[in-house]
Short mmCIF file of C-alpha atoms in Angstrom, two decimals:
data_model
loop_
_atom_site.label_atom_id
_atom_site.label_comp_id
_atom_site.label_asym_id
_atom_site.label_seq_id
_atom_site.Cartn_x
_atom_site.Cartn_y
_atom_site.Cartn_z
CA UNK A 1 -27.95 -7.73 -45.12
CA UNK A 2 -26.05 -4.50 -44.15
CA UNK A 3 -28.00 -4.58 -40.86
CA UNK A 4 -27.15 -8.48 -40.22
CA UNK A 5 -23.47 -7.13 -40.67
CA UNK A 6 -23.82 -4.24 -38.84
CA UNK A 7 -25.66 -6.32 -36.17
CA UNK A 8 -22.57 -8.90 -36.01
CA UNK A 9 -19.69 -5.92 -36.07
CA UNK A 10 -21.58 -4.33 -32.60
CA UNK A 11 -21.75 -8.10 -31.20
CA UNK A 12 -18.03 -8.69 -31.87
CA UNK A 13 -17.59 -4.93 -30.59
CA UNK A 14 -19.62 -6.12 -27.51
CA UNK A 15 -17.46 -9.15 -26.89
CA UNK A 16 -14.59 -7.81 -26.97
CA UNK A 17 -15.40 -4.82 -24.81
CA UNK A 18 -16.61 -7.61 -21.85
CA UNK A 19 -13.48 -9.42 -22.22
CA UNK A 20 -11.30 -6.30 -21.99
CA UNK A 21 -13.11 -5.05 -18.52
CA UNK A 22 -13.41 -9.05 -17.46
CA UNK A 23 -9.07 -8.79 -17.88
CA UNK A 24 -8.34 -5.58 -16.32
CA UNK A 25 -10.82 -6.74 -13.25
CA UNK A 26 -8.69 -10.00 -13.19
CA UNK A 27 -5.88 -8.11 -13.00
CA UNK A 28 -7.50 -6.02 -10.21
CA UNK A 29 -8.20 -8.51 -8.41
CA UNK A 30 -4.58 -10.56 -8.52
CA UNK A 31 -2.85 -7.04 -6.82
CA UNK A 32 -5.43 -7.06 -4.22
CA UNK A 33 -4.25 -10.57 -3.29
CA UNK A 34 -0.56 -9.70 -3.95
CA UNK A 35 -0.89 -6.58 -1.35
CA UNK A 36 -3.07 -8.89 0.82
CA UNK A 37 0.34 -10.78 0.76
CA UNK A 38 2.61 -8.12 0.72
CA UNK A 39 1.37 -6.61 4.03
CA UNK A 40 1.59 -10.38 5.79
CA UNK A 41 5.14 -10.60 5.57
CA UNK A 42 5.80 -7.12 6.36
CA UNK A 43 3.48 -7.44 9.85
CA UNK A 44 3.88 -10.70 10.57
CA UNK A 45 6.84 -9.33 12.99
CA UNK A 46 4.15 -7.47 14.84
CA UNK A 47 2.12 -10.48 15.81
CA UNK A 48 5.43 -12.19 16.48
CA UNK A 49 6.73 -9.14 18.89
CA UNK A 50 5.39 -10.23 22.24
CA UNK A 51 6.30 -14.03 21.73
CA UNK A 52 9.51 -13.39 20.11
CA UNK A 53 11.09 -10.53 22.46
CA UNK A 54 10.57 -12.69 25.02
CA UNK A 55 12.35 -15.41 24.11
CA UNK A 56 15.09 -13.64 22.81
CA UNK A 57 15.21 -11.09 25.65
CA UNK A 58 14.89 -8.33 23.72
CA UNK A 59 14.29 -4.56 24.83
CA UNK A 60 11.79 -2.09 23.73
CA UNK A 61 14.35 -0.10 21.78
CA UNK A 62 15.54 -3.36 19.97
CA UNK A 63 12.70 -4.29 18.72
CA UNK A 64 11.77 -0.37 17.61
CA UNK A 65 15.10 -1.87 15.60
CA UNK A 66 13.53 -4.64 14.41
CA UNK A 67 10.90 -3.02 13.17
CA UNK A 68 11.80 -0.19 11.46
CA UNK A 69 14.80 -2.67 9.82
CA UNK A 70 12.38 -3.35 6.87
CA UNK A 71 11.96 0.44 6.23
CA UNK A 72 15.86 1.39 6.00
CA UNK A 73 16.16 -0.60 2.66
CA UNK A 74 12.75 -0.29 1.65
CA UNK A 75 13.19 3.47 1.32
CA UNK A 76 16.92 3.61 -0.27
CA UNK A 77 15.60 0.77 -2.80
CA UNK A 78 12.30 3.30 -3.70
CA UNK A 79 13.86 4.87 -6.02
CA UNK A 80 16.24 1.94 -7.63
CA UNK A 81 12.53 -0.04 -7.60
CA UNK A 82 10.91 2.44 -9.43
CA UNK A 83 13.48 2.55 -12.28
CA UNK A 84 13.92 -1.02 -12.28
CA UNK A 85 9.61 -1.19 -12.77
CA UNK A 86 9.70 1.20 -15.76
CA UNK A 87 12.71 -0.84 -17.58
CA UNK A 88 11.05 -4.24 -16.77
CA UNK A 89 7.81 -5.84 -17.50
CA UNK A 90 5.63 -6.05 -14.24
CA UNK A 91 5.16 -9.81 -15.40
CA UNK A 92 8.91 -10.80 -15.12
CA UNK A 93 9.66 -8.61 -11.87
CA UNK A 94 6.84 -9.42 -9.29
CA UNK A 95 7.41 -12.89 -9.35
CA UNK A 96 10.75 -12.56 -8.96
CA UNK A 97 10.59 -9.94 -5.90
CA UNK A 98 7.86 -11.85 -4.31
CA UNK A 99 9.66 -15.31 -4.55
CA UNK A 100 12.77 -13.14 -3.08
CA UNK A 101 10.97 -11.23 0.05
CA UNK A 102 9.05 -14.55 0.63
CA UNK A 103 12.30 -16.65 1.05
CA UNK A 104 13.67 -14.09 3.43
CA UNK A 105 10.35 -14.40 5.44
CA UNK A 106 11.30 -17.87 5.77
CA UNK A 107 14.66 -17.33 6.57
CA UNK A 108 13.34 -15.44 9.75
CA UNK A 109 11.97 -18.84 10.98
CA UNK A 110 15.41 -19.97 11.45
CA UNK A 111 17.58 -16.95 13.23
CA UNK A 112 17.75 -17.08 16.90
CA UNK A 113 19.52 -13.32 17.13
CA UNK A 114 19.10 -9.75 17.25
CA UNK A 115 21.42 -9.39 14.06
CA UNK A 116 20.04 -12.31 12.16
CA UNK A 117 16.61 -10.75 12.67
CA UNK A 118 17.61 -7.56 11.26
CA UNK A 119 19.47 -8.82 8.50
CA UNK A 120 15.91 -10.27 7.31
CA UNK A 121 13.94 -7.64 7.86
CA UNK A 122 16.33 -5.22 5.37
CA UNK A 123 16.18 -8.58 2.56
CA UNK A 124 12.45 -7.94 2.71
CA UNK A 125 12.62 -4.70 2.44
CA UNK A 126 14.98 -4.16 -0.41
CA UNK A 127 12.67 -6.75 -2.47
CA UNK A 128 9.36 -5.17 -1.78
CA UNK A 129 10.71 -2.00 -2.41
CA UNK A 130 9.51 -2.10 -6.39
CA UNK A 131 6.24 -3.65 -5.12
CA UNK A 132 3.53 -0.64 -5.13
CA UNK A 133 5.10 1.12 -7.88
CA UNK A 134 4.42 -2.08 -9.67
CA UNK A 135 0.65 -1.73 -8.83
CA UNK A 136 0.44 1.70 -9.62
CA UNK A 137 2.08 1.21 -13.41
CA UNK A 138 -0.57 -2.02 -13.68
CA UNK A 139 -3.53 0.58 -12.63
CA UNK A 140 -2.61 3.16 -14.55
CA UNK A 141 -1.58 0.53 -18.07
CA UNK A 142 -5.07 -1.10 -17.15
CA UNK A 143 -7.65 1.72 -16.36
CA UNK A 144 -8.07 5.17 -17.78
CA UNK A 145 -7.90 8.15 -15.33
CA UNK A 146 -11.61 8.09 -14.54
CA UNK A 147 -11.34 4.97 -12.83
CA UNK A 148 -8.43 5.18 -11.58
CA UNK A 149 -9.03 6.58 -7.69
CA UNK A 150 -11.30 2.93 -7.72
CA UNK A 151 -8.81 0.78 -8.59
CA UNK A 152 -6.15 2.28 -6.52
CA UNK A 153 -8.89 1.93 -3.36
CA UNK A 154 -8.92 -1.48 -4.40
CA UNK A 155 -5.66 -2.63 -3.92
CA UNK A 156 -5.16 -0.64 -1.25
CA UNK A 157 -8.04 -1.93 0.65
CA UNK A 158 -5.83 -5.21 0.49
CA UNK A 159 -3.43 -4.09 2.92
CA UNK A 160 -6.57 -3.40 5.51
CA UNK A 161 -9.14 -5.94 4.68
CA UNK A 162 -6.29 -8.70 4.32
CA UNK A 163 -4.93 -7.58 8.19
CA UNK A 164 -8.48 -7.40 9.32
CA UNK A 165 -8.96 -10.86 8.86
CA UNK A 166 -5.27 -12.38 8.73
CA UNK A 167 -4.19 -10.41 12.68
CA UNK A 168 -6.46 -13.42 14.28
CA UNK A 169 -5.47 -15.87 11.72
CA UNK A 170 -1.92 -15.35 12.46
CA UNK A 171 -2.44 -15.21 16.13
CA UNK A 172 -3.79 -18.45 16.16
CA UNK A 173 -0.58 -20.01 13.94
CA UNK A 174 1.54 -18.71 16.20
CA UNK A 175 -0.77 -20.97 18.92
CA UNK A 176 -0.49 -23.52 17.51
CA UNK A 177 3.04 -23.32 15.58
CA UNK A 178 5.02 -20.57 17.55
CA UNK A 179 6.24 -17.48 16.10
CA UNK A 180 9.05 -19.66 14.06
CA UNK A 181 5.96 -21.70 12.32
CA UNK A 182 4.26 -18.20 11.88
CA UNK A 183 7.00 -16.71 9.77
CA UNK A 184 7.73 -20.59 7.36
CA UNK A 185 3.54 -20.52 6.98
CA UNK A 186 3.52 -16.89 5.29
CA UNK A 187 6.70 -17.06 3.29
CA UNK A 188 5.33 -20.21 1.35
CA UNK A 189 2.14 -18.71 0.52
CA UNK A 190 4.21 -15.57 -0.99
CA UNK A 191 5.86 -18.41 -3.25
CA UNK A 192 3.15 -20.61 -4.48
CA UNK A 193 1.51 -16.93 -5.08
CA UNK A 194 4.69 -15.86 -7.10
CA UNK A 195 4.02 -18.63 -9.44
CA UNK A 196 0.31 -17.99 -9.89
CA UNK A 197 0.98 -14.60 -10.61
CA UNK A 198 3.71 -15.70 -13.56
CA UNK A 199 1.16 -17.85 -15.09
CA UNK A 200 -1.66 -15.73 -15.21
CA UNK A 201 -0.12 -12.02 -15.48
CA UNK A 202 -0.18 -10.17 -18.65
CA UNK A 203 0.44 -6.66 -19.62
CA UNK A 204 -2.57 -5.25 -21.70
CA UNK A 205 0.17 -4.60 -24.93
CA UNK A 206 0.16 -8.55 -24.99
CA UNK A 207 -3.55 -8.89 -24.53
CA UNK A 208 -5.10 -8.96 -27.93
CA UNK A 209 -8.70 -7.95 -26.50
CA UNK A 210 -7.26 -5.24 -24.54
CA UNK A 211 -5.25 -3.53 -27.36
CA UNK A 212 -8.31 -4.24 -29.55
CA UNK A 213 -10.51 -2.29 -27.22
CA UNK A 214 -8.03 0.81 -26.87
CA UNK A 215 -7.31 0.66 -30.57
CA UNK A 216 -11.22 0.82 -30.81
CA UNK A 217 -11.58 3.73 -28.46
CA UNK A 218 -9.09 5.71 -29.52
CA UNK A 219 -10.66 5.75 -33.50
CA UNK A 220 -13.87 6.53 -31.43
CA UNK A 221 -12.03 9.89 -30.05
CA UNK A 222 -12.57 8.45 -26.77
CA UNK A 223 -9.94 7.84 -23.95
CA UNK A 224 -8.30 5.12 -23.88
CA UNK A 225 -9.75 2.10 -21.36
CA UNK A 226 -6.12 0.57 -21.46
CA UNK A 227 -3.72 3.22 -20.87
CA UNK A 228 -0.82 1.91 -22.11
CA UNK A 229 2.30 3.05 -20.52
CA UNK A 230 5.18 2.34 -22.50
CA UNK A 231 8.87 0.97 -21.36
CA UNK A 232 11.29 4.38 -21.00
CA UNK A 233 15.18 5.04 -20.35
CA UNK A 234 16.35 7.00 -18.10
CA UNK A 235 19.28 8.99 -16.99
CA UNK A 236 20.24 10.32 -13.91
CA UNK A 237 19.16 13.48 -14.28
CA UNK A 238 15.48 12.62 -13.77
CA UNK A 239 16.34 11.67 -10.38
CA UNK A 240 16.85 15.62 -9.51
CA UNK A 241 14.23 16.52 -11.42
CA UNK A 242 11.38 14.29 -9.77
CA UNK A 243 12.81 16.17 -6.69
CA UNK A 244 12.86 19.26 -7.61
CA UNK A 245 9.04 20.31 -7.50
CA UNK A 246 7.29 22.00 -4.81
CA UNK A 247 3.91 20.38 -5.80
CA UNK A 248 5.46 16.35 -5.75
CA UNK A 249 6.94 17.47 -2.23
CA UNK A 250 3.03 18.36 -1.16
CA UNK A 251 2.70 14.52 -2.34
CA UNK A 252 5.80 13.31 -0.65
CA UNK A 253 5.00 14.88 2.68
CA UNK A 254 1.84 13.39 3.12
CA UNK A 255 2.69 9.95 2.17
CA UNK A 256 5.67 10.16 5.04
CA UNK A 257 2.69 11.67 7.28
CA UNK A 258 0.53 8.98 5.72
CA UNK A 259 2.69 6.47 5.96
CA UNK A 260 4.01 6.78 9.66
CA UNK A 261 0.51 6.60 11.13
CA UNK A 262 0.03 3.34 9.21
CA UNK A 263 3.30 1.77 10.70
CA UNK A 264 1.63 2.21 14.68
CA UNK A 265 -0.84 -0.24 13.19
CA UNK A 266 1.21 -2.40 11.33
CA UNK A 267 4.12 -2.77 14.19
CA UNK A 268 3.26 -1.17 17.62
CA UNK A 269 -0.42 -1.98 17.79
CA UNK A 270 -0.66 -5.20 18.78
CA UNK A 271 2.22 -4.73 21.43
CA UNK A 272 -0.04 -1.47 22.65
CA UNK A 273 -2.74 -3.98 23.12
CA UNK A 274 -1.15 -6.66 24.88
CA UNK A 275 1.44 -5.16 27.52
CA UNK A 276 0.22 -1.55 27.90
CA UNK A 277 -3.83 -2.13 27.97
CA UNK A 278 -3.52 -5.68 29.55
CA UNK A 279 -5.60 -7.76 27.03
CA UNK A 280 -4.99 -11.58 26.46
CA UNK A 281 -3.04 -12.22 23.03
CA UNK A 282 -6.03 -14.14 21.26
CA UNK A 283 -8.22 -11.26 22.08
CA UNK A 284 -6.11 -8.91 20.90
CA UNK A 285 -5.48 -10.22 17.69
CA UNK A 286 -9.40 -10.17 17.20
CA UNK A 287 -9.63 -6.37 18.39
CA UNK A 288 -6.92 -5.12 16.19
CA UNK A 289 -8.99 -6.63 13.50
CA UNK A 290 -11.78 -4.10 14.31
CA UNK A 291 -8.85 -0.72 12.77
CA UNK A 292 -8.07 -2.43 9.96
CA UNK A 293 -11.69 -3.19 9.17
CA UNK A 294 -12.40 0.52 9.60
CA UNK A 295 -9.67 1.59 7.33
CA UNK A 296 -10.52 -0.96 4.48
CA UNK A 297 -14.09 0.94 4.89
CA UNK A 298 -12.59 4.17 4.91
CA UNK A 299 -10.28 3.51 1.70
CA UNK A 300 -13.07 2.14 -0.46
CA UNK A 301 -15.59 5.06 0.50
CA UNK A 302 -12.43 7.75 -0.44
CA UNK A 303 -11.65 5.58 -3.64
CA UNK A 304 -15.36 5.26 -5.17
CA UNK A 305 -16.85 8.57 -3.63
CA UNK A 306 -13.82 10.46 -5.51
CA UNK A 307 -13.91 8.78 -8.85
CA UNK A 308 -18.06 9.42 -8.92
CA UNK A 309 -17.52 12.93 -7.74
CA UNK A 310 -15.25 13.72 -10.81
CA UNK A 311 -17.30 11.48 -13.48
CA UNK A 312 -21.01 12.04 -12.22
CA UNK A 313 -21.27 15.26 -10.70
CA UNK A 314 -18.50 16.73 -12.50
CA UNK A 315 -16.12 18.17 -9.64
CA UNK A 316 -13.24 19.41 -9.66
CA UNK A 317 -10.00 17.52 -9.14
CA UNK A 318 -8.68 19.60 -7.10
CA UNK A 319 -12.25 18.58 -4.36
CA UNK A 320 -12.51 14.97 -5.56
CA UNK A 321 -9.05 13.87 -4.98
CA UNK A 322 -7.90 16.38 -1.96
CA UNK A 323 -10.70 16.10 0.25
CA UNK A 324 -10.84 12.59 1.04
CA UNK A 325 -7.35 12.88 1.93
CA UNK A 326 -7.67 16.00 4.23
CA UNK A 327 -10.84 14.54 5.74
CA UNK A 328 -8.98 11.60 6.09
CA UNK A 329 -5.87 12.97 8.03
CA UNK A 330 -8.21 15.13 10.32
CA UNK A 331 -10.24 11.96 11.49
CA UNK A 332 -7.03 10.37 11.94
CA UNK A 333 -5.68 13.08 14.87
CA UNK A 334 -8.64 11.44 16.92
CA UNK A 335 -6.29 8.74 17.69
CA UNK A 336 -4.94 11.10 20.43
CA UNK A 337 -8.43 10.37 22.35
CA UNK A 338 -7.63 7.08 23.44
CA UNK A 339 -5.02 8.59 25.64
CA UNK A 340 -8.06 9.81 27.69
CA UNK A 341 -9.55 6.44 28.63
CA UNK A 342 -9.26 3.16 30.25
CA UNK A 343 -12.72 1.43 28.38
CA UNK A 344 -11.44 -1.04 25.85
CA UNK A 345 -14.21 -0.35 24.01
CA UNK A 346 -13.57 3.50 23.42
CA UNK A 347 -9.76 2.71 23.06
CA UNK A 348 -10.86 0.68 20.19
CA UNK A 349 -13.21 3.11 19.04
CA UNK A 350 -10.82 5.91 18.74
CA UNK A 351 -7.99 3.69 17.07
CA UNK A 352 -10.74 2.90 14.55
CA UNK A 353 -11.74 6.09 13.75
CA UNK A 354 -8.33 7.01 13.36
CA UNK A 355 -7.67 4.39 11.04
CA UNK A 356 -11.15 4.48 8.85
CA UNK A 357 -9.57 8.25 8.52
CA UNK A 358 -5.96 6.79 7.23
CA UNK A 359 -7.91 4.56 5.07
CA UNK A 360 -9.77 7.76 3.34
CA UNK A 361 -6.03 9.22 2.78
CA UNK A 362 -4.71 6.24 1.41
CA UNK A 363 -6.02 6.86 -1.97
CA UNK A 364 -2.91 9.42 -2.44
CA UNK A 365 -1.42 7.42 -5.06
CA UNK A 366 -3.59 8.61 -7.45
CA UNK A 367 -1.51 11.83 -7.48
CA UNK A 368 1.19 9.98 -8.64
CA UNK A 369 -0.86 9.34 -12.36
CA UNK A 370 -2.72 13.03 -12.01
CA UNK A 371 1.32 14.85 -11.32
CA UNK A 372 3.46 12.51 -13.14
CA UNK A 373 4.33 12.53 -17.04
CA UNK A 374 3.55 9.54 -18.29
CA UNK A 375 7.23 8.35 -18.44
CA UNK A 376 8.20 9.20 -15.13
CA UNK A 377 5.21 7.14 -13.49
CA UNK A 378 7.52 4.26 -11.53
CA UNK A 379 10.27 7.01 -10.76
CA UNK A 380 7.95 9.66 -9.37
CA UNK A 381 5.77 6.38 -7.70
CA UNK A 382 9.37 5.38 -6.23
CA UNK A 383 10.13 9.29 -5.05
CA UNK A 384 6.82 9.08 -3.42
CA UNK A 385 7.50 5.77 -1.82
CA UNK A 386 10.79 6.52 -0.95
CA UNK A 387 9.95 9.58 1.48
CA UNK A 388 6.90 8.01 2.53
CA UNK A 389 8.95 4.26 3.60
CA UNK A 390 11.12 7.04 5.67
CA UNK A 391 8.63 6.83 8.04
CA UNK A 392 8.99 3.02 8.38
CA UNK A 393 12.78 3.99 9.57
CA UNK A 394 12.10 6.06 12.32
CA UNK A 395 8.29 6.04 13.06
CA UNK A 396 9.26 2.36 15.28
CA UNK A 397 12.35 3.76 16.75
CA UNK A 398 10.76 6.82 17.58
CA UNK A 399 8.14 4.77 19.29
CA UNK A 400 9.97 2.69 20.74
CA UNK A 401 11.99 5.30 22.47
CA UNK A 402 8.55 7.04 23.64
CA UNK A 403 7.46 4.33 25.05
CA UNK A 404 10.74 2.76 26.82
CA UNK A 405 9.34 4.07 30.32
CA UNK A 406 6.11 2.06 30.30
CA UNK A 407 3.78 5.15 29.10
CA UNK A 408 2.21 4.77 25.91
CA UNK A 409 0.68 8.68 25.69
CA UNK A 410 3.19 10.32 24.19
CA UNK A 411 3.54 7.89 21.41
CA UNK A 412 0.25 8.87 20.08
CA UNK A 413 0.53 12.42 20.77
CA UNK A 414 3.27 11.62 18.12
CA UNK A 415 1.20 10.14 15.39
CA UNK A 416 -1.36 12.38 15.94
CA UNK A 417 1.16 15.31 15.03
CA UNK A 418 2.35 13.04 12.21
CA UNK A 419 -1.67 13.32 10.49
CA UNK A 420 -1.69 17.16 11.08
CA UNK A 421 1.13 17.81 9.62
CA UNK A 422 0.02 15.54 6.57
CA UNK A 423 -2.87 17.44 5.79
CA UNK A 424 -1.50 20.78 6.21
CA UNK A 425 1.11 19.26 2.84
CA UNK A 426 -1.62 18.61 0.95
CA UNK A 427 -3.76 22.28 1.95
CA UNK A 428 -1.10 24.44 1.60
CA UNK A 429 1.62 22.74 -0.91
CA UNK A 430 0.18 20.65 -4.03
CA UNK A 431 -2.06 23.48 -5.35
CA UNK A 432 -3.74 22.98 -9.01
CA UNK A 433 -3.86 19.61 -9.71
CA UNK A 434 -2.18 19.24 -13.02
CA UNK A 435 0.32 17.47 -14.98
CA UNK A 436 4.07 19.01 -14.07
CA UNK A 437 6.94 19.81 -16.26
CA UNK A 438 10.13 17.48 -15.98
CA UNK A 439 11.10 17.26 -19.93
#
């Protein structure tokens, strides 16, 4: 009888342990999307560029502008995003800043100036701001630090795999609807998505399986498989403390190094393909497909091959989670050998290898839950995000002023001095990898 019993406890125990790792997958699975989504409206200008300068009669510098518009409020709103994510619950506030950035998407459809156009591009910004601090506080509530580098690849990959195959989806609504069309098509989806995400969000403290399951692990002296991070106050004071460590500025660096490689691909590429190596726009949308592809490769292979490094074989954090990242930033200086050739073909191939490279960085964030105490997770993730969304102010401009005489070279001699630099902040500045001191 006490077998049947004990037989029926390990079932229930079984159950409940699917269900848990069936919710947190879920939830996996909606940020993907929710990046996937994110990423459209913030590149959806790119693909626009060509059609849209032209019939405005804009100049090179203006749209450098344009572009970088998004970044100026996304990076004073890091750090407001990343308080407002620890004080309220991730269901309630991505809706909301997904229904906002996806109106002002729309909104774009409509202007028919300069201004207007930069007025829309700062809305977006300031309400995706809180967006990937959101995903990294769902992460790390949803999966213990083991699995962590994983999930974060996950998402991640959503801003690469979702461009690899949305660049010659939305070159082909712009064909058919023009670049106004192209801008009213992706702010809808962001809204029907905002919805889906209210109804089917939770946060694993109102999940009885999940809280069952951590409960369960806990009394086992396990860790945790729901990390629960709790709701904190905070004071002003934490802002200068967040800033005040050598080893987050190692983090900080690279994700501005990090982060203005990715904005060649997510603004200047496409405009690199079309006017200054001659291809046809259809075509190009389908060739700057091949990058992203690379670099959706390149962040699963960092994201998996770093979590099995520190649970199977046992390395050391300090390996698992650097190297992919200094690999990463090496490959990515490669970009400088399309400078050297006329072959579309090796052009591409460079730009990919470059890329696959930024994807193998991009699983930084996990520093963020290795540095950070617990309560500081959404203001250090919003430190992080604010230096690194820097580089969507001036990376454009920069570029854009490189490349007002017609020559595209010195433009990536640029990034590829952006991804040195990035690695040597994560060789020679974050050191051990270990928890810091703010309290």
């Amino acid at each position: 009888m006490q077998d049947a019993d004990n037989s029926t406890q390990e079932s229930g125990q079984t159950t409940q342990q699917e269900v848990a790792k069936k919710g947190r997958y879920g939830i996996l699975a909606m940020v993907f999307i929710t990046v996937v989504i994110n990423y459209m409206d913030r590149t959806n200008i790119s693909v626009a560029a060509t059609a849209l300068s032209d019939e405005l009669e804009l100049s090179t510098v203006q749209m450098g502008l344009i572009f970088s518009a998004f970044g100026w409020t996304y990076s004073i709103f890091q750090i407001p995003g990343g308080i407002t994510v620890d004080l309220i619950k991730i269901r309630i506030l991505y809706p909301f800043i997904l229904t906002a950035w996806s109106i002002a998407t729309i909104v774009q459809g409509f202007v028919s100036s300069f201004a207007a156009l930069i007025g829309c591009r700062m809305a977006i910004g300031v309400f995706e701001a809180p967006s990937f601090p959101c995903n990294n506080k769902v992460v790390t509530q949803w999966f213990n630090e083991d699995e962590r580098a994983g999930a974060i690849a996950v998402y991640t990959s959503g801003q690469f795999i979702g461009l690899a195959f949305l660049f010659p989806v939305l070159a082909i609504i712009q064909e058919y609807y023009g670049w106004r069309g192209l801008f009213i098509i992706s702010g809808l989806v962001g809204i029907v998505w905002a919805v889906i995400w209210y109804i089917f969000y939770r946060d694993p403290q109102d999940t009885k399986e999940a809280m069952a399951q951590a409960a369960k692990d806990k009394s086992d002296g396990k860790e945790a498989s729901i990390a629960v991070v709790e709701d904190t106050k905070f004071t002003v004071k934490d802002v200068v403390k967040v800033f005040g460590v050598k080893k987050l500025w190692g983090v900080y660096i690279g994700q501005f190094c990090l982060g203005g490689v990715l904005m060649f691909f997510l603004t200047w590429f496409p405009t690199y393909l079309v006017e200054y190596r001659g291809l046809d726009f259809i075509k190009s949308g389908f060739l700057a497909s091949i990058p992203f592809l690379a670099a959706f490769c390149g962040v699963l292979v960092s994201g998996f091959f770093s979590d099995a490094l520190t649970r199977r074989w046992g390395v050391s954090k300090e390996v698992a989670r650097k190297a992919p990242i200094i690999l990463g930033m090496l490959l990515t200086t490669s970009i400088i050998g399309a400078n050297y050739t006329e072959d579309t073909f090796w052009i591409v191939t460079f730009l990919s290898i470059a890329f696959f490279g930024n994807g193998l960085a991009s699983i930084a964030w996990i520093f963020v839950s290795l540095l950070s105490p617990k309560r500081y997770l959404g203001l250090v993730g919003g430190a992080m995000n604010f230096i690194g969304a820097l580089s969507a102010v001036s990376v454009p401009v920069i570029i854009g002023f490189l490349v007002s005489d017609g020559d595209f070279k010195p433009a990536l001699v640029f990034i590829c001095a952006l991804a040195a630099a990035g690695m040597c902040s994560y060789l020679f500045l974050i050191g051990k990898i270990e928890e810091v001191k703010l309290d």
